[in-house]
Every structure is written in C-alpha cells, then in structure tokens.
Coordinates of C-alpha atoms in Angstrom, one line a residue:
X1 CA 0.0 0.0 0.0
X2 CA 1.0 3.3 -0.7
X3 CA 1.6 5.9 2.3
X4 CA 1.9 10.0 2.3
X5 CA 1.9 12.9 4.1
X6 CA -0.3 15.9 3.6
X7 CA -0.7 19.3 5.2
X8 CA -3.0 20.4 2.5
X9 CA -6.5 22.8 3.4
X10 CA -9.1 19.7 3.8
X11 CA -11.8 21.7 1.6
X12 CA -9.8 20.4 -1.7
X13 CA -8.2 17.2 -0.6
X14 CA -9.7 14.8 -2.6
X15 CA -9.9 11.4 -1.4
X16 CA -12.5 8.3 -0.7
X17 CA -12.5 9.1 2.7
X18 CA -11.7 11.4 5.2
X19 CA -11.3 9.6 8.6
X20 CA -11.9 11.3 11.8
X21 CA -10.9 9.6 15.1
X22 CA -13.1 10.8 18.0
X23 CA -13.5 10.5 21.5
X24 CA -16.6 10.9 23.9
X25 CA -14.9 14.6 24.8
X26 CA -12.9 15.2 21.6
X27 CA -13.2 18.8 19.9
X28 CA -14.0 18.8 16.3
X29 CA -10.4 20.6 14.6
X30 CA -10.5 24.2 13.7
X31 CA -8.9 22.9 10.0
X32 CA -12.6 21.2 9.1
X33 CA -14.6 23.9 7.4
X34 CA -17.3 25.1 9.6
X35 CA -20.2 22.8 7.4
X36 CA -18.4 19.9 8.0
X37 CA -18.4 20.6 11.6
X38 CA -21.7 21.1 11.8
X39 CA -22.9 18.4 9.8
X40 CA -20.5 16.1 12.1
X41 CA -22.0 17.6 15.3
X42 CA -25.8 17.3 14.5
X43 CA -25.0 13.6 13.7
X44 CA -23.3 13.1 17.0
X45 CA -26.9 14.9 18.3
X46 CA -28.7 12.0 16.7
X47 CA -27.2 9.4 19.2
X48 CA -25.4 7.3 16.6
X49 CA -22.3 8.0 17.0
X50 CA -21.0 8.4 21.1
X51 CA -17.5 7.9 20.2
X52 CA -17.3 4.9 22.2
X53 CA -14.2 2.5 22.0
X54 CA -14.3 1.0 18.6
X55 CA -17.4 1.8 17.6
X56 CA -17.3 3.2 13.6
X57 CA -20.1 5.2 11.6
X58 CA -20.1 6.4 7.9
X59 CA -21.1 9.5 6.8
X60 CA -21.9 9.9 3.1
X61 CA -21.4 13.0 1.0
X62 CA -20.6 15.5 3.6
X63 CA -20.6 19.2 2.9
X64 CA -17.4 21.4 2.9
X65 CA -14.9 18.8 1.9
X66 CA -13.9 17.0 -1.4
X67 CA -13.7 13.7 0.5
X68 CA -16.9 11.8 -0.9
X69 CA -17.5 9.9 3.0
X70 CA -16.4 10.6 6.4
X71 CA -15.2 7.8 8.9
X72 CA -16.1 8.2 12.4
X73 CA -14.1 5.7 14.5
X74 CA -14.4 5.9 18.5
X75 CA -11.5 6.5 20.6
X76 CA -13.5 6.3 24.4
X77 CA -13.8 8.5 27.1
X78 CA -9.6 9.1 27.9
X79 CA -9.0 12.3 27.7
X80 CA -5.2 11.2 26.3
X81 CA -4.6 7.9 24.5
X82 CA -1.7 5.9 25.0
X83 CA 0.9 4.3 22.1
X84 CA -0.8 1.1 21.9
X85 CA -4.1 3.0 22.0
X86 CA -3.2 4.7 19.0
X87 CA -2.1 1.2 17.3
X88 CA -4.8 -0.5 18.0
X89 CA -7.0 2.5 16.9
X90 CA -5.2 2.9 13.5
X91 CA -5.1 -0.9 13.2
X92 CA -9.2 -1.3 13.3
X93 CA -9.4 1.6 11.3
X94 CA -7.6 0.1 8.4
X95 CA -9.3 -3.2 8.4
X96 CA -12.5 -0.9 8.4
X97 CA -11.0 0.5 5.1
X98 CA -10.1 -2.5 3.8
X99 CA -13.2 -4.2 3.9
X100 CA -15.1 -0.9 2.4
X101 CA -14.9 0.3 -1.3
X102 CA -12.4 3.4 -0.3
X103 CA -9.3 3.1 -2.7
X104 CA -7.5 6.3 -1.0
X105 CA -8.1 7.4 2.8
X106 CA -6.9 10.5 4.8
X107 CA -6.6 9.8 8.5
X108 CA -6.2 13.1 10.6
X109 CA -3.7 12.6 13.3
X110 CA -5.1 15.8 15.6
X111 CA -8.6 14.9 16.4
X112 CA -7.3 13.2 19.8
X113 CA -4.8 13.6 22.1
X114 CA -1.8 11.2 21.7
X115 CA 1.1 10.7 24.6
X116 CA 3.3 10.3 22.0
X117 CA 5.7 12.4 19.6
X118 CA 3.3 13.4 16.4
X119 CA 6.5 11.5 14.2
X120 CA 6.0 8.1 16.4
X121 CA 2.6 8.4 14.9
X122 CA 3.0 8.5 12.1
X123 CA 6.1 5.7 12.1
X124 CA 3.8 3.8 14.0
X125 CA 0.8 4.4 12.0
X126 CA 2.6 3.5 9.0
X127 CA 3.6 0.1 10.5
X128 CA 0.8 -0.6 11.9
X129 CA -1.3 -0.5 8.8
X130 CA 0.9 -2.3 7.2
X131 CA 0.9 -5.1 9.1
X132 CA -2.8 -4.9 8.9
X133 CA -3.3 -5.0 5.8
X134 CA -1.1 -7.9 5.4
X135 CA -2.2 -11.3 3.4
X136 CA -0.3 -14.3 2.7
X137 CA -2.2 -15.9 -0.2
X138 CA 0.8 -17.4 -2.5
X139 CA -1.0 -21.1 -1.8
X140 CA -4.0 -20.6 -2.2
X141 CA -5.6 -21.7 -6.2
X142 CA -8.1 -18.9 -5.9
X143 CA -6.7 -16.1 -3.8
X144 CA -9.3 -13.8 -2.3
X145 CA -10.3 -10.6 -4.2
X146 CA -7.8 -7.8 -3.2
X147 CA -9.2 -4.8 -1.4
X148 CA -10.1 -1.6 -2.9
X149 CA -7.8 0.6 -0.7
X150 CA -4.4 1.5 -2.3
X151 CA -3.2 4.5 -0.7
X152 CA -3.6 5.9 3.0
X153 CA -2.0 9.2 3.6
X154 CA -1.7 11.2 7.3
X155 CA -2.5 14.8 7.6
X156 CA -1.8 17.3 9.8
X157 CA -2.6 21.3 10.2
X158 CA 1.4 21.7 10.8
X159 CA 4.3 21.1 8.4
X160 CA 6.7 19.0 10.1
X161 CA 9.9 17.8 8.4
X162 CA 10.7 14.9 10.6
X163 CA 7.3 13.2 9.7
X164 CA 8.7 12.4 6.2
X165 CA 11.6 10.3 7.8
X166 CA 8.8 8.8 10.3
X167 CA 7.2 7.6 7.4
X168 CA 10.0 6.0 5.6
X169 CA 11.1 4.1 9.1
X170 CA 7.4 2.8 9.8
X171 CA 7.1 1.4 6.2
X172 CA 11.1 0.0 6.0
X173 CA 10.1 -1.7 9.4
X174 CA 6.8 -2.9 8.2
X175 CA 8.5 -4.5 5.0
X176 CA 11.0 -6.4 7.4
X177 CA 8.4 -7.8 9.3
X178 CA 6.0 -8.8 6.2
X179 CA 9.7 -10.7 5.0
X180 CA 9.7 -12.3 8.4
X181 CA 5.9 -13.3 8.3
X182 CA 6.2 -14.7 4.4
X183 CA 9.1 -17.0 5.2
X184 CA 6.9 -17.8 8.7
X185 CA 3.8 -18.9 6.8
X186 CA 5.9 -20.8 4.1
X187 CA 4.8 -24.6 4.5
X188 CA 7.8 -26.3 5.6
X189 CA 8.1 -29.0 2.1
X190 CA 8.9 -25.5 0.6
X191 CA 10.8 -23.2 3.3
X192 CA 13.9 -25.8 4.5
X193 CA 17.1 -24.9 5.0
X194 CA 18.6 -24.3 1.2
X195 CA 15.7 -22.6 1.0
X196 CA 16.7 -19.7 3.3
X197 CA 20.2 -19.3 2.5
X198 CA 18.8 -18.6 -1.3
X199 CA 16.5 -16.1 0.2
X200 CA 19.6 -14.6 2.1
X201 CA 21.7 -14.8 -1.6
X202 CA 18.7 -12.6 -3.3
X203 CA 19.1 -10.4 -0.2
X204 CA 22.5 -10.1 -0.7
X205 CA 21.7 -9.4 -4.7
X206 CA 19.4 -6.9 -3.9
X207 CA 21.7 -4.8 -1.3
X208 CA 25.1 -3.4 -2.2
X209 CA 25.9 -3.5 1.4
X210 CA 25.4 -7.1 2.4
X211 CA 27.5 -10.0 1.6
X212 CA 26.2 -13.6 2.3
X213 CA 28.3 -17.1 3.0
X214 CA 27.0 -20.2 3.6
X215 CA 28.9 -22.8 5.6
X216 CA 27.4 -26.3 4.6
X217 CA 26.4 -28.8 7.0
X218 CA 29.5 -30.8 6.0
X219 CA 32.2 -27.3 6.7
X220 CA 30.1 -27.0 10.4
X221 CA 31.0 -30.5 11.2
X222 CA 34.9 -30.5 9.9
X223 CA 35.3 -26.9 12.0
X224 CA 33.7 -28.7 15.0
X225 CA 30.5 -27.7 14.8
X226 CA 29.2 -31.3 17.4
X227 CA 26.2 -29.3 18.4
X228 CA 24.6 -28.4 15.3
X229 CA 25.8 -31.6 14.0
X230 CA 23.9 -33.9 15.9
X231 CA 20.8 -31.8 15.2
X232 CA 21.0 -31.6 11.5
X233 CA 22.0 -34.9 10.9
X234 CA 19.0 -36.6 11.0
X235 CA 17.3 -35.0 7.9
X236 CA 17.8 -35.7 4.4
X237 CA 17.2 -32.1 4.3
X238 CA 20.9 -30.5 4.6
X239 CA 21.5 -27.9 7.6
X240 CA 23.4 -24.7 6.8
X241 CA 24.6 -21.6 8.8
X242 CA 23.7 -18.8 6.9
X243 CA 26.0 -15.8 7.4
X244 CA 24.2 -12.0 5.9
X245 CA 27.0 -9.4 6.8
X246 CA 26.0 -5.5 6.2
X247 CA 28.6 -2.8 6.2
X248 CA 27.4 0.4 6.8
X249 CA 29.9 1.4 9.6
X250 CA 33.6 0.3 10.3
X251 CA 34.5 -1.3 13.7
X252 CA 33.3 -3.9 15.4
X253 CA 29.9 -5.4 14.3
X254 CA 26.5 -5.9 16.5
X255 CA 25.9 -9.5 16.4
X256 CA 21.9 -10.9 15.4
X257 CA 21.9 -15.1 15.8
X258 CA 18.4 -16.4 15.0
X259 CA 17.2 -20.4 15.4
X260 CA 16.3 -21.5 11.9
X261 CA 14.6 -25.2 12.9
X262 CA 12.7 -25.2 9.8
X263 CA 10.5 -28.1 11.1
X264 CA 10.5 -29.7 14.3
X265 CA 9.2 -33.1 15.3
X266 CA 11.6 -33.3 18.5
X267 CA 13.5 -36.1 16.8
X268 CA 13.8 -39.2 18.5
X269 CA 11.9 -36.9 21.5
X270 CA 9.4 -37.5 19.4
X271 CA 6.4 -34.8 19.8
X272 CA 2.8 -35.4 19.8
X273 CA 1.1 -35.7 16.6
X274 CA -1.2 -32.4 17.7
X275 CA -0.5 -28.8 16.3
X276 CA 2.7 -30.7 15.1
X277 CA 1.9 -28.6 11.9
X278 CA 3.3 -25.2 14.0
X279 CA 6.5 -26.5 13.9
X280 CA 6.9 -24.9 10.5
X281 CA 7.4 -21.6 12.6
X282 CA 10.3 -23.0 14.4
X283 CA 12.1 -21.1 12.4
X284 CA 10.6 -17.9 13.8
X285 CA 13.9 -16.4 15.0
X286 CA 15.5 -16.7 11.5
X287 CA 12.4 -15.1 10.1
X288 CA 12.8 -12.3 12.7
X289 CA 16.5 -11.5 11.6
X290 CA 15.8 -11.9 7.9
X291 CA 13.2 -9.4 8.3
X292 CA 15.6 -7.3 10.3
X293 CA 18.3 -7.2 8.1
X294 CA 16.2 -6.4 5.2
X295 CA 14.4 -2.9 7.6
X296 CA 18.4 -2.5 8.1
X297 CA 19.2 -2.3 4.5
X298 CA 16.4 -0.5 3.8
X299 CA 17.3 2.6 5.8
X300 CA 21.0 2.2 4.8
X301 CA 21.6 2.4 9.0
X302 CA 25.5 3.6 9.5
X303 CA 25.9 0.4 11.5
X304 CA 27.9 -2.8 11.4
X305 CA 25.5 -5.5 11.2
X306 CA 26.6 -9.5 11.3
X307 CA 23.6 -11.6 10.8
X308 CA 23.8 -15.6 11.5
X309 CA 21.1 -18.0 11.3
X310 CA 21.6 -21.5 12.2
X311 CA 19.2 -23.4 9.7
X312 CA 17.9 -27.4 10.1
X313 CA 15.3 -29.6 9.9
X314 CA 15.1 -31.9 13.5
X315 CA 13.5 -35.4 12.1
X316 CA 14.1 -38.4 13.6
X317 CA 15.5 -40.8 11.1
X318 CA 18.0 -43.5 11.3
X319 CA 21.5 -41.2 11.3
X320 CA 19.6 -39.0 14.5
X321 CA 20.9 -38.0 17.7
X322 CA 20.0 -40.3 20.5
X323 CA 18.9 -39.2 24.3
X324 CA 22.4 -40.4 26.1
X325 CA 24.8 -38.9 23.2
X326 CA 27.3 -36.5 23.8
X327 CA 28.5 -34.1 21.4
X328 CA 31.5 -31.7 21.4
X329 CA 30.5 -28.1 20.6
X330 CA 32.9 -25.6 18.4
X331 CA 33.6 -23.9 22.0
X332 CA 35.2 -27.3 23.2
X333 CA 32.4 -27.9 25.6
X334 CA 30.6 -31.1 25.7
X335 CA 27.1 -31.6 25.8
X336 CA 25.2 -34.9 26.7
X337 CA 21.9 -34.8 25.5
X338 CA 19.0 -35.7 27.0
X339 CA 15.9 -34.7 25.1
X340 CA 16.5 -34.5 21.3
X341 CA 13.7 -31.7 21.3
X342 CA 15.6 -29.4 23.2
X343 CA 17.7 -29.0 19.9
X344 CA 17.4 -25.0 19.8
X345 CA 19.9 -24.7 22.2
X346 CA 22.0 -26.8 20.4
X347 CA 22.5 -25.5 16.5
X348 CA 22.5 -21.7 18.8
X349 CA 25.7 -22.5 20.5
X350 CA 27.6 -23.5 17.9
X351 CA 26.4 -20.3 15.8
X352 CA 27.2 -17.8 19.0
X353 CA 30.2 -19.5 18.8
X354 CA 31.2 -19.0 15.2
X355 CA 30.1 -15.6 15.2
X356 CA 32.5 -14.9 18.3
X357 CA 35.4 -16.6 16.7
X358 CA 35.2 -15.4 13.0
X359 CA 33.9 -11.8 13.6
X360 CA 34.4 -10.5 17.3
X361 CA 31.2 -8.6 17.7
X362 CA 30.7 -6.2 20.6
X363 CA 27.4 -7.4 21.4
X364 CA 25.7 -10.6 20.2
X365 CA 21.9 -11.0 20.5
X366 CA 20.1 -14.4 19.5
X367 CA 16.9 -14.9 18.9
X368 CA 14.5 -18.2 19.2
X369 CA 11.2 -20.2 19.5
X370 CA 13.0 -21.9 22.4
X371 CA 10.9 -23.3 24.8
X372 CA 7.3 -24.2 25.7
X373 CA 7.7 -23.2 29.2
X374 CA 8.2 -19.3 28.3
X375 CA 4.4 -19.5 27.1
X376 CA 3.4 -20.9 30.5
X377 CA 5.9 -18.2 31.9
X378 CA 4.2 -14.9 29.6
X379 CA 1.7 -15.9 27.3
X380 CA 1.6 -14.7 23.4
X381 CA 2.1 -10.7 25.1
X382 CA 5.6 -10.4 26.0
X383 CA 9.1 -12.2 24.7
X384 CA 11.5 -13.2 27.4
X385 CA 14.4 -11.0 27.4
X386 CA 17.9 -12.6 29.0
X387 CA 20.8 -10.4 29.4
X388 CA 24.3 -10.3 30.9
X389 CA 24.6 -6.6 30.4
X390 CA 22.1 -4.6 32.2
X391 CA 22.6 -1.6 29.2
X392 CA 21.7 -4.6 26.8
X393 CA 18.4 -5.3 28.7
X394 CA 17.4 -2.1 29.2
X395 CA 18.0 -1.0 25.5
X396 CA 16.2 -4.1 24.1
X397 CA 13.2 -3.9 26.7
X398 CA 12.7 0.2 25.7
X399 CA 12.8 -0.8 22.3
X400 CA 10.1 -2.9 22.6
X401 CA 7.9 -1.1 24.6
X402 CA 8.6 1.8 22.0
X403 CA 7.0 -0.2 19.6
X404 CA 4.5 -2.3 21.6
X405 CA 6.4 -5.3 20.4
X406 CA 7.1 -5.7 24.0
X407 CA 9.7 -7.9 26.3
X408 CA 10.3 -8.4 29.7
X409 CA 13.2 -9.2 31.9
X410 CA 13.8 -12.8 32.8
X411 CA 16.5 -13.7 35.8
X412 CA 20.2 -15.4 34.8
X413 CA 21.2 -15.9 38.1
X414 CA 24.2 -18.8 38.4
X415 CA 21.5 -20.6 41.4
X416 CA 20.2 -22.0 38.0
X417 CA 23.1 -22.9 36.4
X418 CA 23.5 -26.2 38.5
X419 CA 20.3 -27.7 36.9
X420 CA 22.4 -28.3 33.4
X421 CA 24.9 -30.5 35.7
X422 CA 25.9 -33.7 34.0
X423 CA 27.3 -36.8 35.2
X424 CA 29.6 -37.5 32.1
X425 CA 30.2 -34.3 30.0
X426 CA 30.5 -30.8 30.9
X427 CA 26.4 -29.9 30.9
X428 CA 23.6 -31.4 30.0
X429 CA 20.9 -30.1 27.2
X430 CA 18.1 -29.8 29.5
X431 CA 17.3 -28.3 33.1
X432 CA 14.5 -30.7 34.4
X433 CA 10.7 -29.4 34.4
X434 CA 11.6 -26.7 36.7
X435 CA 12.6 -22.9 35.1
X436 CA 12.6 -24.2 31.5
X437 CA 13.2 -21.0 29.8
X438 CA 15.3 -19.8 32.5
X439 CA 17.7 -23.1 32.0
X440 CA 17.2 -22.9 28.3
X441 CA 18.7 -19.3 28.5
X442 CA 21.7 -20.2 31.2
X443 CA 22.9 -23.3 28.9
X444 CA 23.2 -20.7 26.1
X445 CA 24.8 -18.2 28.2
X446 CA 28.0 -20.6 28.7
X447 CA 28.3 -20.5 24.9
X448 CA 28.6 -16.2 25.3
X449 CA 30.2 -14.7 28.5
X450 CA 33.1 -12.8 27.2
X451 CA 31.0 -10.6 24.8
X452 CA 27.7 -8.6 25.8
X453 CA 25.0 -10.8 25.1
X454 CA 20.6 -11.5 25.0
X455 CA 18.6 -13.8 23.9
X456 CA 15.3 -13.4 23.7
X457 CA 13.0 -16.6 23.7
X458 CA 10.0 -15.4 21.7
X459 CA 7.6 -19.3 21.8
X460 CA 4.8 -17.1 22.9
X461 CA 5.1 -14.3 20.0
X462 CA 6.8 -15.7 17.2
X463 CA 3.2 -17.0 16.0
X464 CA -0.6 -17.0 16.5
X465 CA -1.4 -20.6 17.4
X466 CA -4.9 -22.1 15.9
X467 CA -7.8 -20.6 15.0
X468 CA -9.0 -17.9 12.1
X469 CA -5.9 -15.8 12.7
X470 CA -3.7 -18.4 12.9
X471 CA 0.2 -17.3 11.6
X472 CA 3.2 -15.9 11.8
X473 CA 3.3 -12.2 13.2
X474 CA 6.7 -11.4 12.5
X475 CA 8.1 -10.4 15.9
X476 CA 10.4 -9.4 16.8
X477 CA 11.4 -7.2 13.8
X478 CA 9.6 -3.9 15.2
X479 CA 11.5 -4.5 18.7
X480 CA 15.2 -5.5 17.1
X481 CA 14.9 -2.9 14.8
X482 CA 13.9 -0.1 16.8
X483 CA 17.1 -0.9 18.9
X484 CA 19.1 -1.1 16.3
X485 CA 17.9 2.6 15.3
X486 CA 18.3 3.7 18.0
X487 CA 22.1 2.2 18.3
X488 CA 22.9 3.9 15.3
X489 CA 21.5 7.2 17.0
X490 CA 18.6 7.5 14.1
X491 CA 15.8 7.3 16.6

C-alpha cells in the first residue's frame, strides 16, 4: 500500500474518505470547514455516533470537503490515548478501510490527544497499517479478491519535516516484518534450509551493502561444529549456517543469531502428533532476523551488522541423535543430550560461537522459539528478554515497549546454572521441568560470557497458534529494529 503525508486545506483534498478519530470529549479541529463541523456535530446529536471505544459510523457526501464519505471511529472516554491505543486504533481503522470500497483514505492525526511524539505516529501508523493489511495468499488456487484501498496518507494542520523520515522508518520496518511473516507462513516442504540461504543470496543481490556465505552442513562438522551436528543430521534435508553481513559502519559489528529449525518433530523426542503442523514456525527467530536485516538495509543504518542464522530440519530418522549422546561443541564444551527436542539450544551454541570466533562482535543477540515453558511463563504478550549486560536489557526492553512489540526481563542468576549439571560431560541439554526458559537461556549463556550478550525466547510471539488468525506475526522485527535505530542514534 501506498503511504503519504499531507498538510493540504481539507476543503480540496480529494480522497474516498476522510477519517476522523473521535473520542466521547474530543473537539472537532479548527482545519474542518465550519459545514463539515456542523454536519459532524448534528450527527453526534442524533445518538449514533458516542465515540465509544471502537465503535465506527459512515457519513456519506458530507458538505465542505472534497472527501466523498467521512469515517467516524471511537477512541472512548480518555482524555489522552496511549501508544498502543493509537495502534490498535489505527489498526481497526484500516481493516475498516479495507473491507469498504475506499481506494485512498486520509486519516487526521489531531482529532485526539496522543502521549506520544506526532512522528511516532506517524512511524507507527505507518507500520501498523501495514501489518494490517497484510495477506499471505501465494498457496491458495483462488486467492481472495484484493481490497479496494491503495493509498492511505496522514495529515496534519502543521508542516513538520521529521514526519517524512517517520514515514519511511514505519514502512522499512513494516517490509522487514512482512519478510519475516512470508518466510513464517511458508509450509515447511517448501521453506527448508537451502531454502533460506537462497532467500539470504537474493538479499544479498538486492543490497550493495550485504555480503552472504554459507557454511554447509558438511564445513560445520569438519570446523567442529558437534552441536549443530547432531541436530542436522538426522534429515535428508541439509542444515546450513547462513551468514548476511551488512557494512554500513567500520568497527566492530552488533551481532543478530536467530534459530532456523525449519520443522520440528523433536527427533527421537518425538512430539505429539497435535498442532505438530506449527513447527513450520520454528524457524521464527530466523524469520525475525531476515526481516531485520532487510528494515536494516532499507534505511541504509550507519551500522555494522553480522547476521547468523543457524538453519535445520530436527527429524528423527536413522543417522539421529539419541537421548544419552554427547557431542562436542565448536567452543570445546561437551554436551550430553537428554531430550533430542531441546535442539534450539544446540545449533544456537555453535552459531554464537562461530560468530565470536570469526567476527568478534561487541554485542551478540540471538533470537529463538526456544521453549514451551516461556508461554506458560508470559503468554503470546511479552518475549522473554535474557541479558548479561544490564545496558543490553534495558535497550532491548525500551525498544520494545517503544514499539508495543514488548519484552520483559527474565532472571540469569548462576543458582540455575547447577540444573544443566551432568554426570559424564561438561552440561547437560536440559534443566528438568523446573525454570525451563530460564535453563534454556543459562545453557546458552555458557556459549557467550566474554561478549555482551541477550537472547530473547520469543515461543509465545513468534506465531498465533490455531484458530482464524492463525500465523506468523513477525516479531520481533519492530523491537530489534527499533534498537538497532536507536544504536545507530537515528531514533
């Protein structure tokens, strides 16, 4: 969809639909001629419109402005909406649109009170919209007919510079996470690991500033890769580490490491047959940094950015990993595994590894559907966010509350670290049943403690299990981009 700005006098701005967000005690705007006002108010006299929280009304052919119907959307009775207030109120608003025969809406940004900057607005708005009006239809024989609406453009009384750049970051960010939701959706016959690292090739065509390598399944093993090994063994399928490197800065790079498990039946672990079919968004975290390379590129970010996902299939056939194994990782660790379905963990600390070795980052961040028992832990609302630098945590948790992708802070206190004791090799895969995701997180942390490091387990958000709405959501792009804006001070 297209996106604009407009200051332009609202008498001659022609469009479908002008779109008016209101609130029990809003104010109509000074900028709406004085017969749309009017015509506005003695419908609000009627009782059929009380600006009520989500409640929408149409008004046809109104006088004074060039727009041929008006959109009434309800804000409720606060005074002041918050962020995620104005997201979810420019979110219903655009699935309004889209299900209507508008083709080009204006939506006024000053008919409510917003605690926010008028540029997160619009950078939100933008996204937001986006993401709404997002379909993934390539499987389908007889796609649904496209909506009517093609362009959706923010005004405001004021010029403002800054709203233009807000615009481009909203929509860069959007297109990262619509990347991240595509490769999500893809059924997993199609999306398997060569798969991605030619997706991260055409990346790497498309940008002049990213370079791609893969190391092969057979290169990981020679360089000692045990871990990942034993993981992406057992699949026909061939694992890779997939390797996107952006140069937009000198110095040392920031480090993104995303799971790609591109199915996951828990291998010899095996899992039970129900909502097995999810396991296609295993690969959530490797979704979440293809999408955030591409927002990266996008903006052209003066940052040093080394992308590595850590792709495989986990199936159980005759060459798998047993429970009882024990694998040496490329840190010189050994691992005895336990539970052939805590494999995340795994292919991620031979990857932090690599990354440390080959590219000395100055802060390494992975990303992963890790574990069942951050759901119990948060629900679908918040990621879990591990750190061992409390800057890290805080940056990563501000980002995400910037952008309502939101995270919060999880303990790695050593009193865990004992759980991962082994009897024969140096730690064992899994923790018991008590603090999964906390376990999950300390086993990874022995793979990364000379380097500032989070991982973020993102089960609960990486996907929208069952039901009508049921796929990939593309987090967290808005969160990992916004910090990485911020780190390369473009906020």
């Amino acid at each position: 969809m297209e996106y604009a700005i407009s200051h332009s006098a609202l008498p001659k701005l022609k469009a479908d639909c002008l779109v008016l967000p209101l609130g029990s005690a809003s104010t109509l705007p000074e900028a709406l001629p004085d017969e749309t006002r009017a015509s506005v108010q003695a419908f609000i006299k009627t009782g059929d419109f009380s600006g009520k929280q989500g409640q929408v009304s149409w008004l046809h052919n109104p006088p004074g402005v060039a727009a041929r119907r008006l959109l009434l959307v309800g804000c409720g009775d606060k005074t002041e909406l918050d962020g995620q207030a104005w997201q979810r109120l420019v979110t219903g608003t655009t699935r309004q649109l889209l299900a209507s025969p508008v083709k080009q809406a204006v939506l006024m940004l000053d008919t409510v009170n917003v605690a926010r900057e008028l540029d997160w607005r619009v950078r939100e708005g933008a996204r937001v919209a986006e993401e709404a009006s997002y379909r993934f239809d390539d499987y389908r024989s007889k796609p649904a007919k496209a909506a009517a609406l093609r362009k959706l453009t923010f005004w405001h009384a004021q010029r403002d510079a800054a709203l233009r750049q807000a615009l481009k970051q909203g929509r860069a960010v959007a297109a990262g996470t619509a990347l991240a939701r595509d490769l999500g959706n893809m059924p997993p016959n199609d999306c398997y690991p060569e798969y991605l690292a030619e997706r991260a090739k055409a990346l790497g065509k498309e940008y002049d500033k990213l370079t791609v390598k893969i190391v092969t399944q057979a290169q990981a093993e020679k360089m000692g890769m045990g871990a990942f090994h034993a993981v992406a063994k057992g699949s026909t399928r061939e694992g890779c580490l997939i390797v996107m490197e952006y140069k937009g800065a000198a110095g040392k790079p920031v480090s993104l490491v995303g799971k790609g498990i591109t199915f996951d039946t828990g291998g010899i672990s095996l899992k039970p047959g129900a909502n097995m079919d999810e396991m296609k968004y295993d690969m959530g975290g490797a979704a979440s940094v293809f999408g955030t390379v591409k927002t990266v590129c996008e903006l052209g970010l003066p940052i040093h950015l080394v992308a590595v996902v850590a792709a495989a299939e986990n199936m159980p056939d005759g060459g798998a990993t047993r429970p009882g194994d024990i694998v040496k990782t490329l840190s010189g660790q050994t691992v005895e595994i336990l539970n052939t379905d805590a494999e995340g963990r795994l292919v991620l600390c031979d990857a932090l590894t690599y990354v440390q070795q080959k590219y000395k980052p100055h802060t390494v961040i992975d990303i992963a559907t890790l574990t069942g028992a951050c759901v119990v832990a948060l629900g679908s609302h918040a990621q879990a966010v591990y750190a061992n630098d409390d800057v890290l945590r805080e940056s990563l948790l501000e980002a995400g509350q910037d952008t309502g992708d939101r995270g919060w802070p999880m303990p790695l206190w050593e009193d865990y670290q004992s759980q991962l004791d082994s009897p024969f090799a140096d730690m064992q895969n899994i923790g018991g049943p008590k603090g999964g995701s906390i376990t999950a997180a300390c086993f990874l942390h022995r793979f990364a403690r000379d380097v500032n490091w989070a991982h973020l387990d993102i089960a609960g958000t990486a996907w929208i299990s069952g039901g009508k709405d049921k796929g990939s959501t593309g987090r967290p792009v808005p969160m990992l981009t916004r910090y990485l804006i911020n780190l390369a001070g473009k906020g």
